[in-house]
Tab-separated table of N, CA and C in Angstrom:
chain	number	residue	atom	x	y	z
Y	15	UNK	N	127.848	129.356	78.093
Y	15	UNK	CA	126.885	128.659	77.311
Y	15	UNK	C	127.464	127.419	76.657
Y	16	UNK	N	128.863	127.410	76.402
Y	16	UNK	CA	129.439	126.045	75.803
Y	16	UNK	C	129.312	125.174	76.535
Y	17	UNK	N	129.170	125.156	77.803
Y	17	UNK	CA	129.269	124.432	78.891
Y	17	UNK	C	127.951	123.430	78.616
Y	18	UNK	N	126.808	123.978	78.511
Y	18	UNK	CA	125.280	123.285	78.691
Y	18	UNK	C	125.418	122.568	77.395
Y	19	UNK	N	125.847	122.541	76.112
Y	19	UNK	CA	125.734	121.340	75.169
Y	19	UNK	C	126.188	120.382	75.993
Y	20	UNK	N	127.414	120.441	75.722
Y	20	UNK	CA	128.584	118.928	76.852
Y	20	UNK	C	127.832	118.695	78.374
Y	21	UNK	N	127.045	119.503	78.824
Y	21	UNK	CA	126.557	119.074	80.035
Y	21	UNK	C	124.940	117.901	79.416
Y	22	UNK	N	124.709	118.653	78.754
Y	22	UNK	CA	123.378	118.381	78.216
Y	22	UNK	C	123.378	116.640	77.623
Y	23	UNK	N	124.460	116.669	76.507
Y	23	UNK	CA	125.014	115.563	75.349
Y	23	UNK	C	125.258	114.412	76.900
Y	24	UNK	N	126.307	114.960	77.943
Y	24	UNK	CA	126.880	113.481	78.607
Y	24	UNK	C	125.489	113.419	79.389
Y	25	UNK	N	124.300	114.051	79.992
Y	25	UNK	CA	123.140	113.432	80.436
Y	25	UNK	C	122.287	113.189	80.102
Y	26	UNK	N	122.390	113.136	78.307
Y	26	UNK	CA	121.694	112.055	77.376
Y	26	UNK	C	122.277	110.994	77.046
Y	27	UNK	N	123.574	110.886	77.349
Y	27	UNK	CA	124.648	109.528	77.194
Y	27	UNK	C	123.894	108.962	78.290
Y	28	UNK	N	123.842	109.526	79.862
Y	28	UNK	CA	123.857	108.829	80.512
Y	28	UNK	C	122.382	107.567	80.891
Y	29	UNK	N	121.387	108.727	80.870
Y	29	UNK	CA	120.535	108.132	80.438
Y	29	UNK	C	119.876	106.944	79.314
Y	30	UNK	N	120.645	107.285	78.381
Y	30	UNK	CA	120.553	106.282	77.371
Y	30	UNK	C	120.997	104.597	77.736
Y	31	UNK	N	122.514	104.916	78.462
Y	31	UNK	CA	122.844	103.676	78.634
Y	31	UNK	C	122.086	103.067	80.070
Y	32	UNK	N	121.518	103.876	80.820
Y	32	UNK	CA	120.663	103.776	81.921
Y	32	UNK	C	119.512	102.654	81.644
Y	33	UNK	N	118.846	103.075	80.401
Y	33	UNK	CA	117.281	102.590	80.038
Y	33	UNK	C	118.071	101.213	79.537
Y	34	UNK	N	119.097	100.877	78.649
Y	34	UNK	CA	119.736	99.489	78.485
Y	34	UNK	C	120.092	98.562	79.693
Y	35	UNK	N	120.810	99.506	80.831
Y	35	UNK	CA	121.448	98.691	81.356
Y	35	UNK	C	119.932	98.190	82.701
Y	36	UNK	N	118.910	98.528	82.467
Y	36	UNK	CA	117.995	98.624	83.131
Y	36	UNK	C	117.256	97.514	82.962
Y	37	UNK	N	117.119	96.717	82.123
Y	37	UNK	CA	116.423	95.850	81.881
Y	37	UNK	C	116.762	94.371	82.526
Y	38	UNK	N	115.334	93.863	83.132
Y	38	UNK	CA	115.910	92.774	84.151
Y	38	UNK	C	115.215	91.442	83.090
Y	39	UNK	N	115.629	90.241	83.233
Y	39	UNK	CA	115.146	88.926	83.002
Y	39	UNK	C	114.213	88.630	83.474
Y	40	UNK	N	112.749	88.008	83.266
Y	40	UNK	CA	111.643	87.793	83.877
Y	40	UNK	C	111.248	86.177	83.497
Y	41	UNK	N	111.468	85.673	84.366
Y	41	UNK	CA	111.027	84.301	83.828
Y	41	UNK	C	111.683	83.157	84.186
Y	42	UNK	N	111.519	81.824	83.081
Y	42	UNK	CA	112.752	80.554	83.507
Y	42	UNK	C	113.255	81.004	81.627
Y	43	UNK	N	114.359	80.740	82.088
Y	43	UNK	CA	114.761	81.073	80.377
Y	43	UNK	C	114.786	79.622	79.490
Y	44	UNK	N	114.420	79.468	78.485
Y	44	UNK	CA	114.597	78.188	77.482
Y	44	UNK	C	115.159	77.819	76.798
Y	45	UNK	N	115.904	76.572	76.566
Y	45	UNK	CA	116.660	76.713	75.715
Y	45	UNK	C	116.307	75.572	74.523
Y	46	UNK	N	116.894	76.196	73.511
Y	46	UNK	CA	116.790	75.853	71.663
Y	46	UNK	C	117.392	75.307	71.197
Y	47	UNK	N	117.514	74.299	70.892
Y	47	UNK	CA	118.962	73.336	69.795
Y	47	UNK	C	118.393	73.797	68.893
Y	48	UNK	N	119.503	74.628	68.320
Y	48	UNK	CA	119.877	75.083	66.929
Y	48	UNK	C	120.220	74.192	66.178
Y	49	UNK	N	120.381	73.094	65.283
Y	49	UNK	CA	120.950	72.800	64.632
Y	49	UNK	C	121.107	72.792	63.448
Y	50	UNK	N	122.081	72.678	62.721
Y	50	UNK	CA	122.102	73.155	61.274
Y	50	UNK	C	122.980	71.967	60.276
Y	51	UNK	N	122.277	71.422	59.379
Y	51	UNK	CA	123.148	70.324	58.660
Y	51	UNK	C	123.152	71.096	57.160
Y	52	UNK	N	124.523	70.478	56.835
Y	52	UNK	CA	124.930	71.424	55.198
Y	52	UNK	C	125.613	70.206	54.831
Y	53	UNK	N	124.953	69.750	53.786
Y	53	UNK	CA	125.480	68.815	52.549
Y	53	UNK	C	124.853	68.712	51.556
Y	54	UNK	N	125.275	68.013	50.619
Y	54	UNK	CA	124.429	67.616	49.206
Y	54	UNK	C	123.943	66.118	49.567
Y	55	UNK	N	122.497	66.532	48.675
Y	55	UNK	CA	121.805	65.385	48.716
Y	55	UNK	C	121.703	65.067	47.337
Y	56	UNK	N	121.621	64.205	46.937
Y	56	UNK	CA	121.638	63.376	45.729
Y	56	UNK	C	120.307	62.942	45.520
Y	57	UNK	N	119.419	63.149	44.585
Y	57	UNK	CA	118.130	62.296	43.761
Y	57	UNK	C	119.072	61.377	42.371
Y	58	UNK	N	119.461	60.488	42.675
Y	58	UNK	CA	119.805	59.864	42.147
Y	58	UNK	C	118.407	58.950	41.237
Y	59	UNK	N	118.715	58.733	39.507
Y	59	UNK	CA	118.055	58.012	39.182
Y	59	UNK	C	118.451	57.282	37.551
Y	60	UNK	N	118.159	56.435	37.573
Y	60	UNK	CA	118.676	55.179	36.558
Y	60	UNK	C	117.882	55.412	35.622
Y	61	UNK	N	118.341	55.238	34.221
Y	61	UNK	CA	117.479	54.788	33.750
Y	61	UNK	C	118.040	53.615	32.461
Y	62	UNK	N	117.571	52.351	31.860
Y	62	UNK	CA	118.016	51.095	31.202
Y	62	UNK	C	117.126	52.041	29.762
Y	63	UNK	N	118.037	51.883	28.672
Y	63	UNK	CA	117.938	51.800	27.449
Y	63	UNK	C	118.183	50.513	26.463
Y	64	UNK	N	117.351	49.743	26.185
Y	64	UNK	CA	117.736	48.287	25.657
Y	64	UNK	C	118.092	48.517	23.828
Y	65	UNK	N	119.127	48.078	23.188
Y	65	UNK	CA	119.098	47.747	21.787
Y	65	UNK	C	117.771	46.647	21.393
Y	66	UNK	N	117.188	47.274	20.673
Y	66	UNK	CA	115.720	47.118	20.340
Y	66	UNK	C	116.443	46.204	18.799
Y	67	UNK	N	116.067	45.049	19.300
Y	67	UNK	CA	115.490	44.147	18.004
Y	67	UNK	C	117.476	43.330	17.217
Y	68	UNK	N	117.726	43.274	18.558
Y	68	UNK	CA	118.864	42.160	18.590
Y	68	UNK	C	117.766	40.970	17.652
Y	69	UNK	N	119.484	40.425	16.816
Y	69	UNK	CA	118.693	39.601	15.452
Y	69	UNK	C	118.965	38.163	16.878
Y	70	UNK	N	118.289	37.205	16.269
Y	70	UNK	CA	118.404	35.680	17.341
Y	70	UNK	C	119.287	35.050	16.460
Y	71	UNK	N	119.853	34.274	17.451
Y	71	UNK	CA	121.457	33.291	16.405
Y	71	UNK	C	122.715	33.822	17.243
Y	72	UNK	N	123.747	33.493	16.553
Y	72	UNK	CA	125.022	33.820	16.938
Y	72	UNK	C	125.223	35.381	16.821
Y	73	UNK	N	125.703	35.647	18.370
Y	73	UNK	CA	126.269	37.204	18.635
Y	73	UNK	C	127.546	36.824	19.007
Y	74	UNK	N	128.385	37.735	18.676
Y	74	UNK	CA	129.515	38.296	18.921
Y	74	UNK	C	130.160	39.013	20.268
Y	75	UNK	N	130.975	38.554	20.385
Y	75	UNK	CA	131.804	39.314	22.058
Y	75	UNK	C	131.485	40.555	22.016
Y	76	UNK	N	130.897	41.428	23.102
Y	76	UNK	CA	131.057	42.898	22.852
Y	76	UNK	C	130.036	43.445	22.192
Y	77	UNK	N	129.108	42.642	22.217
Y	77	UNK	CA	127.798	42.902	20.932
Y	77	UNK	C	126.871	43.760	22.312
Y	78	UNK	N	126.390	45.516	22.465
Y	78	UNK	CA	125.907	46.186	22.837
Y	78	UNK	C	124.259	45.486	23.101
Y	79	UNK	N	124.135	45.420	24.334
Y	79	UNK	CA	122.869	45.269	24.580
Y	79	UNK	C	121.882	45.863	25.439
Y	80	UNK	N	122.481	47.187	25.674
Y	80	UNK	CA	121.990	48.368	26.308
Y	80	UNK	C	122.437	49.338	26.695
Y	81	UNK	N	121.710	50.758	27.392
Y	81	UNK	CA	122.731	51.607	27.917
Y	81	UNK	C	122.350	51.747	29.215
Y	82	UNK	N	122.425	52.214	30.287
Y	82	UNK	CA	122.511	52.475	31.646
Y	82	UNK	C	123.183	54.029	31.869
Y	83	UNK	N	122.020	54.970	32.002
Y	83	UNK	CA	121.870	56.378	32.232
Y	83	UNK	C	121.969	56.623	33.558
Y	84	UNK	N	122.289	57.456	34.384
Y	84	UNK	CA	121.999	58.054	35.497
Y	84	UNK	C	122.029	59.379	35.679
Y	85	UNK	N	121.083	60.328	36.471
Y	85	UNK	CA	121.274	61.905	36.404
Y	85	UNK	C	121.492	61.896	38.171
Y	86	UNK	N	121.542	63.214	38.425
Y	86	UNK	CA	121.037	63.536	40.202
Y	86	UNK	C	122.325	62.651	40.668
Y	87	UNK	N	123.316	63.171	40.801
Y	87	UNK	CA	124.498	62.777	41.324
Y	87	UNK	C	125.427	64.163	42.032
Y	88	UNK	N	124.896	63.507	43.433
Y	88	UNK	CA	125.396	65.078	44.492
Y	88	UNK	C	127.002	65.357	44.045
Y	89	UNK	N	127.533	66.929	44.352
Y	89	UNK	CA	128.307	67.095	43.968
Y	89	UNK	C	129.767	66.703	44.620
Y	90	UNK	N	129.109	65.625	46.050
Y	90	UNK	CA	130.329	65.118	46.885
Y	90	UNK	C	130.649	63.500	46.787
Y	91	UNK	N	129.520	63.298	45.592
Y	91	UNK	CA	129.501	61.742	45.068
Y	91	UNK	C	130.885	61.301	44.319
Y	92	UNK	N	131.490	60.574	44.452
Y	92	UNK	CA	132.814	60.130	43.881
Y	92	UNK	C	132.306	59.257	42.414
Y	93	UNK	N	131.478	58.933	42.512
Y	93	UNK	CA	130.248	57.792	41.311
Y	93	UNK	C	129.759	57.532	41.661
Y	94	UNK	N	128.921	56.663	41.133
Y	94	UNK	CA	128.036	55.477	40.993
Y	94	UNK	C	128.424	54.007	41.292
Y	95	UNK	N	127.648	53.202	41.610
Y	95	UNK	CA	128.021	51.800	41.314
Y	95	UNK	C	126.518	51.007	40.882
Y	96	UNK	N	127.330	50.163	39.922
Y	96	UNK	CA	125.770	48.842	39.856
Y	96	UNK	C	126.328	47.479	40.376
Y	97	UNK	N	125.314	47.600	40.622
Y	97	UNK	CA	125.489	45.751	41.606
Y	97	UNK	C	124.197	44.596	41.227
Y	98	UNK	N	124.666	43.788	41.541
Y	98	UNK	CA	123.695	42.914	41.869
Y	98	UNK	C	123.591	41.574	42.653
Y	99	UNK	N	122.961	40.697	42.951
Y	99	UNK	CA	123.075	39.635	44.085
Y	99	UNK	C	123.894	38.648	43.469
Y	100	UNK	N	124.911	37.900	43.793
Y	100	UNK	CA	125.864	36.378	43.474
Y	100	UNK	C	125.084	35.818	42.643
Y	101	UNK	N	123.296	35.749	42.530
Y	101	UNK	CA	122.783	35.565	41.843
Y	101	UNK	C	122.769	35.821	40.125
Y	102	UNK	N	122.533	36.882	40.368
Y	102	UNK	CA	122.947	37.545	38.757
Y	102	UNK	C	123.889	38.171	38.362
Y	103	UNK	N	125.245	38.427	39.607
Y	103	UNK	CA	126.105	39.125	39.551
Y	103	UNK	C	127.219	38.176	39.407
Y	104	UNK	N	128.461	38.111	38.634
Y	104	UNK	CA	129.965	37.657	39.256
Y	104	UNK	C	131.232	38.180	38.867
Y	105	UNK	N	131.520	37.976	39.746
Y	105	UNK	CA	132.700	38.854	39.921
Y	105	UNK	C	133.978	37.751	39.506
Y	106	UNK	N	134.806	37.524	38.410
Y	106	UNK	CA	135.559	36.576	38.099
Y	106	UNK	C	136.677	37.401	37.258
Y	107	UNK	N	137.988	36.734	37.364
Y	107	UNK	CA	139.642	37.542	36.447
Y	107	UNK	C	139.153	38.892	36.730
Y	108	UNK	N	138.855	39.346	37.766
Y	108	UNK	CA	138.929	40.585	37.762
Y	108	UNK	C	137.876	41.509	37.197
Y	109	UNK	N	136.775	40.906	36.840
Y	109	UNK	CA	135.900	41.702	36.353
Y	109	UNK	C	134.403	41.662	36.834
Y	110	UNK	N	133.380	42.405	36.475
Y	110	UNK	CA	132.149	42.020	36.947
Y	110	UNK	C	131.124	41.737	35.740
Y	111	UNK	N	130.386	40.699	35.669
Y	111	UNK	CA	129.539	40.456	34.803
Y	111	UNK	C	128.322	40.127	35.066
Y	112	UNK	N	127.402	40.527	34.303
Y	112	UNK	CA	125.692	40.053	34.791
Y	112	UNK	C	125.338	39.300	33.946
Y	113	UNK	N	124.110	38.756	34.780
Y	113	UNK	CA	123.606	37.501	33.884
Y	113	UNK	C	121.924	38.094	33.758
Y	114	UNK	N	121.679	38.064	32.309
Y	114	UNK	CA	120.932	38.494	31.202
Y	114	UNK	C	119.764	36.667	31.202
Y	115	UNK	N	118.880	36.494	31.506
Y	115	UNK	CA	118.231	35.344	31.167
Y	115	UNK	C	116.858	35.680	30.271
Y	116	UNK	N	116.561	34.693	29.972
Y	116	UNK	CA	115.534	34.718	28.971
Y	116	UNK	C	114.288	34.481	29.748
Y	117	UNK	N	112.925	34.998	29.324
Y	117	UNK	CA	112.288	35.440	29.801
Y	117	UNK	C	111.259	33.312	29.882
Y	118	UNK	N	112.170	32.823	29.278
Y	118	UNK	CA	111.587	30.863	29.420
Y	118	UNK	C	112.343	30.093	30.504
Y	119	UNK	N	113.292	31.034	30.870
Y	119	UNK	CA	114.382	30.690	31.917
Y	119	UNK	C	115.397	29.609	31.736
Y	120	UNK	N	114.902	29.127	30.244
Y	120	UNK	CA	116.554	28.195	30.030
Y	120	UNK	C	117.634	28.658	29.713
Y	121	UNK	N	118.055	29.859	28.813
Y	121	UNK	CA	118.701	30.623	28.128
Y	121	UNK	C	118.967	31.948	29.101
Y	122	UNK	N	120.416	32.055	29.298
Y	122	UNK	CA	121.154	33.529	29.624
Y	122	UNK	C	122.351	33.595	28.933
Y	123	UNK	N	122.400	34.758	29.431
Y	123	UNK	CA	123.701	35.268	28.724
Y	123	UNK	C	124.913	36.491	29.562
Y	124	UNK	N	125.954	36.465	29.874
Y	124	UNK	CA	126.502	37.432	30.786
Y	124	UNK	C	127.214	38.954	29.696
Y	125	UNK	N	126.823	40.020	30.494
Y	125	UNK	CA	127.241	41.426	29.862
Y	125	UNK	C	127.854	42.219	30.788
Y	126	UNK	N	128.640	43.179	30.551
Y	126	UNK	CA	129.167	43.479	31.306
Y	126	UNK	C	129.492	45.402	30.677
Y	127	UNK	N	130.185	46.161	31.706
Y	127	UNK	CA	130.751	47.412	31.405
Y	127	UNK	C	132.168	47.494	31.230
Y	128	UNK	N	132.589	47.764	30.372
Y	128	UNK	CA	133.969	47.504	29.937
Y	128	UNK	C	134.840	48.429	30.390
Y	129	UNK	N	135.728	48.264	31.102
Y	129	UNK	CA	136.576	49.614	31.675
Y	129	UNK	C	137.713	49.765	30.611
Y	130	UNK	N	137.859	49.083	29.594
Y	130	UNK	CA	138.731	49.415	28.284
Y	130	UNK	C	138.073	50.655	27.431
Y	131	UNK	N	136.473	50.702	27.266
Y	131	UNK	CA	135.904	51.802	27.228
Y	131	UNK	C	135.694	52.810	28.109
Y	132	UNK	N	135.394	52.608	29.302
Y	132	UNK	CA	135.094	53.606	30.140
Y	132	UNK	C	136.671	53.819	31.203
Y	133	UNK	N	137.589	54.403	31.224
Y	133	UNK	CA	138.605	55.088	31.822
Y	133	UNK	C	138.180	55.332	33.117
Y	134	UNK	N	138.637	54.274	34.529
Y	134	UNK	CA	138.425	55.009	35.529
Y	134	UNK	C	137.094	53.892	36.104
Y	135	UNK	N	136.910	53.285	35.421
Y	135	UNK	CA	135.767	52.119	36.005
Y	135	UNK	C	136.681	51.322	36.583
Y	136	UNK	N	136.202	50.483	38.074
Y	136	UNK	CA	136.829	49.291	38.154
Y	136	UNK	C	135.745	48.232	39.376
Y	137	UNK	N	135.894	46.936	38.962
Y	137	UNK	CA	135.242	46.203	39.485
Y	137	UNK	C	135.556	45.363	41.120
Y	138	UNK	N	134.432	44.863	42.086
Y	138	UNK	CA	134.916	44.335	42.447
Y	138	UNK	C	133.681	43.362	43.206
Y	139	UNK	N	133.865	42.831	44.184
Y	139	UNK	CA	133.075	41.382	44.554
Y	139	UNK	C	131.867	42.009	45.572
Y	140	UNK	N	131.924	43.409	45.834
Y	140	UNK	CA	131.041	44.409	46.373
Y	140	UNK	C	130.935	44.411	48.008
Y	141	UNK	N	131.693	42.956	48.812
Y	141	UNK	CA	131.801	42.755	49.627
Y	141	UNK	C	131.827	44.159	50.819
Y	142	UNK	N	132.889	45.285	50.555
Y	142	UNK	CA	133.165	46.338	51.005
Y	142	UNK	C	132.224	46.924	50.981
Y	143	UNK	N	131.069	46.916	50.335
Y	143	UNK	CA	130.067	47.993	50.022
Y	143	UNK	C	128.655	46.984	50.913
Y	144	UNK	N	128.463	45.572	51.002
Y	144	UNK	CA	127.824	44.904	51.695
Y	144	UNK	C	126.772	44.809	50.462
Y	145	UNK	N	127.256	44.325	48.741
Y	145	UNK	CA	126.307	44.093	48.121
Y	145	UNK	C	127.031	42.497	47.205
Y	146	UNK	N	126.742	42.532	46.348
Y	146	UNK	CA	126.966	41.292	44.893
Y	146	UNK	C	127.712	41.966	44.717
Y	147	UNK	N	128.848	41.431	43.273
Y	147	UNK	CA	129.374	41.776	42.459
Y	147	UNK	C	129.265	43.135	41.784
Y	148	UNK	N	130.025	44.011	42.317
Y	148	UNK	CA	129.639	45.332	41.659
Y	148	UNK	C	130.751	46.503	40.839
Y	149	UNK	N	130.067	46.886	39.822
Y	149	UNK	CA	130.931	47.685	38.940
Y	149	UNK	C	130.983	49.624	39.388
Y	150	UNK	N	132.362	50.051	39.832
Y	150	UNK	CA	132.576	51.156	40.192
Y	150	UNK	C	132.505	52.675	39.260
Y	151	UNK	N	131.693	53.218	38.901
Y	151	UNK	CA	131.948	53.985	37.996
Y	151	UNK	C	132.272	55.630	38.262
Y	152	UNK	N	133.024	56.152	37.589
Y	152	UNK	CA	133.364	57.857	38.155
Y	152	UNK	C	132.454	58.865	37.877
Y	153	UNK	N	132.162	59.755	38.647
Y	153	UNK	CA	130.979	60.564	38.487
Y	153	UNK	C	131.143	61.507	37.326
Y	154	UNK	N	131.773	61.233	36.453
Y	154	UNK	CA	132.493	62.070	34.896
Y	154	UNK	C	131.785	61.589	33.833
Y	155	UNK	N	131.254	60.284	34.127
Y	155	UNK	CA	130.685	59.224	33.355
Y	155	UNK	C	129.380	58.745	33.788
Y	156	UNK	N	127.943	59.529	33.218
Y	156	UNK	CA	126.525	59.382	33.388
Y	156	UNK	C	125.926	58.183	32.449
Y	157	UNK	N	126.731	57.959	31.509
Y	157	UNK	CA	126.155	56.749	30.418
Y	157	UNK	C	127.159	55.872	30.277
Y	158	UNK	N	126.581	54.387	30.719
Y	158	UNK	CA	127.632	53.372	29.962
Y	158	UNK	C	126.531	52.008	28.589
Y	159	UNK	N	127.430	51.554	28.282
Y	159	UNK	CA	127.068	50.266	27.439
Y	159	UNK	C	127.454	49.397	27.925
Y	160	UNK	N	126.122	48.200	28.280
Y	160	UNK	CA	126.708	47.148	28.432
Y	160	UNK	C	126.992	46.011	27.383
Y	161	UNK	N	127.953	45.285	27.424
Y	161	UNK	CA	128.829	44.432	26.416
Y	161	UNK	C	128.555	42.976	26.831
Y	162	UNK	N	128.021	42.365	25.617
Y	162	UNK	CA	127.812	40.838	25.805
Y	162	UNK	C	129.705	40.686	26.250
Y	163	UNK	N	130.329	39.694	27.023
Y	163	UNK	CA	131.649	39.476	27.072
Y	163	UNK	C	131.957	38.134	26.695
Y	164	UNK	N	131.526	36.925	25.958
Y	164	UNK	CA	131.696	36.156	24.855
Y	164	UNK	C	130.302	36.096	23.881
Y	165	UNK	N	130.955	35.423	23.082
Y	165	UNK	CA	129.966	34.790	21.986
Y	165	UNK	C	128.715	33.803	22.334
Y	166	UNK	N	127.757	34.175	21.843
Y	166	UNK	CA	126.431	33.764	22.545
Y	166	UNK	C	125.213	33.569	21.347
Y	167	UNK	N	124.780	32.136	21.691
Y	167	UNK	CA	123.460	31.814	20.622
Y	167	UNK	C	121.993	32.239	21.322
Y	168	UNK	N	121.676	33.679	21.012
Y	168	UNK	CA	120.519	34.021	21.564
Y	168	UNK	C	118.998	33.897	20.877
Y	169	UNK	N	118.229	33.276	21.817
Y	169	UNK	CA	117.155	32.573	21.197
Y	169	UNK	C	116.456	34.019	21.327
Y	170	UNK	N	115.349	34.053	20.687
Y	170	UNK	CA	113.875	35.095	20.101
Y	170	UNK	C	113.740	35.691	21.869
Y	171	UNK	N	113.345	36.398	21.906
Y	171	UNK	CA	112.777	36.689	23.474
Y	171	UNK	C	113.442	37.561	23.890
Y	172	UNK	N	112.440	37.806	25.077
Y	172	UNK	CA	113.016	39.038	25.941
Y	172	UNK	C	114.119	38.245	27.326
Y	173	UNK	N	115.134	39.176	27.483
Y	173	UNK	CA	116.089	38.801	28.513
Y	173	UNK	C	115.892	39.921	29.715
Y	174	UNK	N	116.207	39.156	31.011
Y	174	UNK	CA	116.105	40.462	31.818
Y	174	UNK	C	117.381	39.811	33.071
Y	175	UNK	N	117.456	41.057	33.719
Y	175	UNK	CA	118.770	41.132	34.533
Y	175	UNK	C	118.170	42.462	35.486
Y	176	UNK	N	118.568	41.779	37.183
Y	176	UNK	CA	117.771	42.822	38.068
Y	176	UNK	C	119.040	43.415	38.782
Y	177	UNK	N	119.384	44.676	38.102
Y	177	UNK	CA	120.854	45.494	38.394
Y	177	UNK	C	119.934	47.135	39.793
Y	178	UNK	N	120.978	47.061	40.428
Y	178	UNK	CA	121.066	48.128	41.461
Y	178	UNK	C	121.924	49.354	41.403
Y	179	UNK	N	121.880	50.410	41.579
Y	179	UNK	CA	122.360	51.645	41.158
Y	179	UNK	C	122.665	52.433	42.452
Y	180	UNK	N	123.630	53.094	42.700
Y	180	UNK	CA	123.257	53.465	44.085
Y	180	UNK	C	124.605	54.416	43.799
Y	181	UNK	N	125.008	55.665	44.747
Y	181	UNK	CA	125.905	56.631	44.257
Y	181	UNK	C	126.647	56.183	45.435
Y	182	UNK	N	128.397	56.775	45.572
Y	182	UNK	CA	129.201	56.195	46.539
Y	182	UNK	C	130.048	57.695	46.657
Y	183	UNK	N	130.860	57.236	47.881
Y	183	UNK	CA	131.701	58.113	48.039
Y	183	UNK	C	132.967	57.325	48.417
Y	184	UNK	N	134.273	57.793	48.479
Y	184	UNK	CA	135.403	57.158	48.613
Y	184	UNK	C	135.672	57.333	49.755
């Protein structure tokens, strides 16, 4: 009687692998590109905070005339940069500065991000990047101030300056 388990068990083995190995292909078979992409995406977005109610007359070097926020910075982003066209941008001794004009268009004024404040900023003519004059900033650093960089007689009015934001990698 021991005999009929083990006889029994290997001609349910056998069968089993029978009904698997039994199965035929019917058809043209198709094929699927799988593909699969894995990275970070960045919603990058700016936002300009202006010092509200600059007095008119003589300002001072360094006199704060806004802030420049950014959030949504992927986690393979090295920073940020702002730029802008030869137009409103220049790149001169090594630094980058924008030009701030008055809303009568006789009157501007150039400001800039100071890498004496910000550790790890550095400027350059944006050429490499295929833009204007642009300032490099580290993704450690979401807020800067920009700095009038001389002394300036600013008339009543609104000033504006058309800056670009864009995240980088090294």
């Amino acid at each position: 009687m021991r005999k009929f388990p083990v006889i029994a068990f290997a001609a349910f083995s056998l069968f089993s692998t029978s009904s698997f190995a039994a199965a035929s292909l019917s058809g043209s078979p198709v094929q699927v590109q799988a593909d699969v992409t894995v990275g970070t995406t960045s919603t990058l977005n700016a936002n300009w905070l202006p010092v509200t109610n600059l007095p008119a007359g003589l300002s001072q070097s360094g006199t704060r005339v806004g802030s420049l926020t950014v959030t949504g910075l992927g986690s393979s982003d090295a920073g940020w940069v702002v730029y802008a066209d030869g137009s409103t941008g220049e790149h001169t001794n090594s630094i980058t500065k924008y030009k701030f004009t008055h809303e009568s268009g006789r009157n501007s004024f150039y400001a800039l991000i100071s890498d004496k404040t910000y550790p790890g900023v550095n400027y350059g003519s944006g050429a490499g990047i295929g833009t204007g004059p642009a300032t490099f900033i580290p993704s450690n650093i979401t807020a800067v101030d920009f700095v009038t960089n001389t002394q300036n007689n600013l008339t009543a009015g609104v000033y504006s300056a058309t800056l670009s934001v864009s995240a980088y990698n090294n």
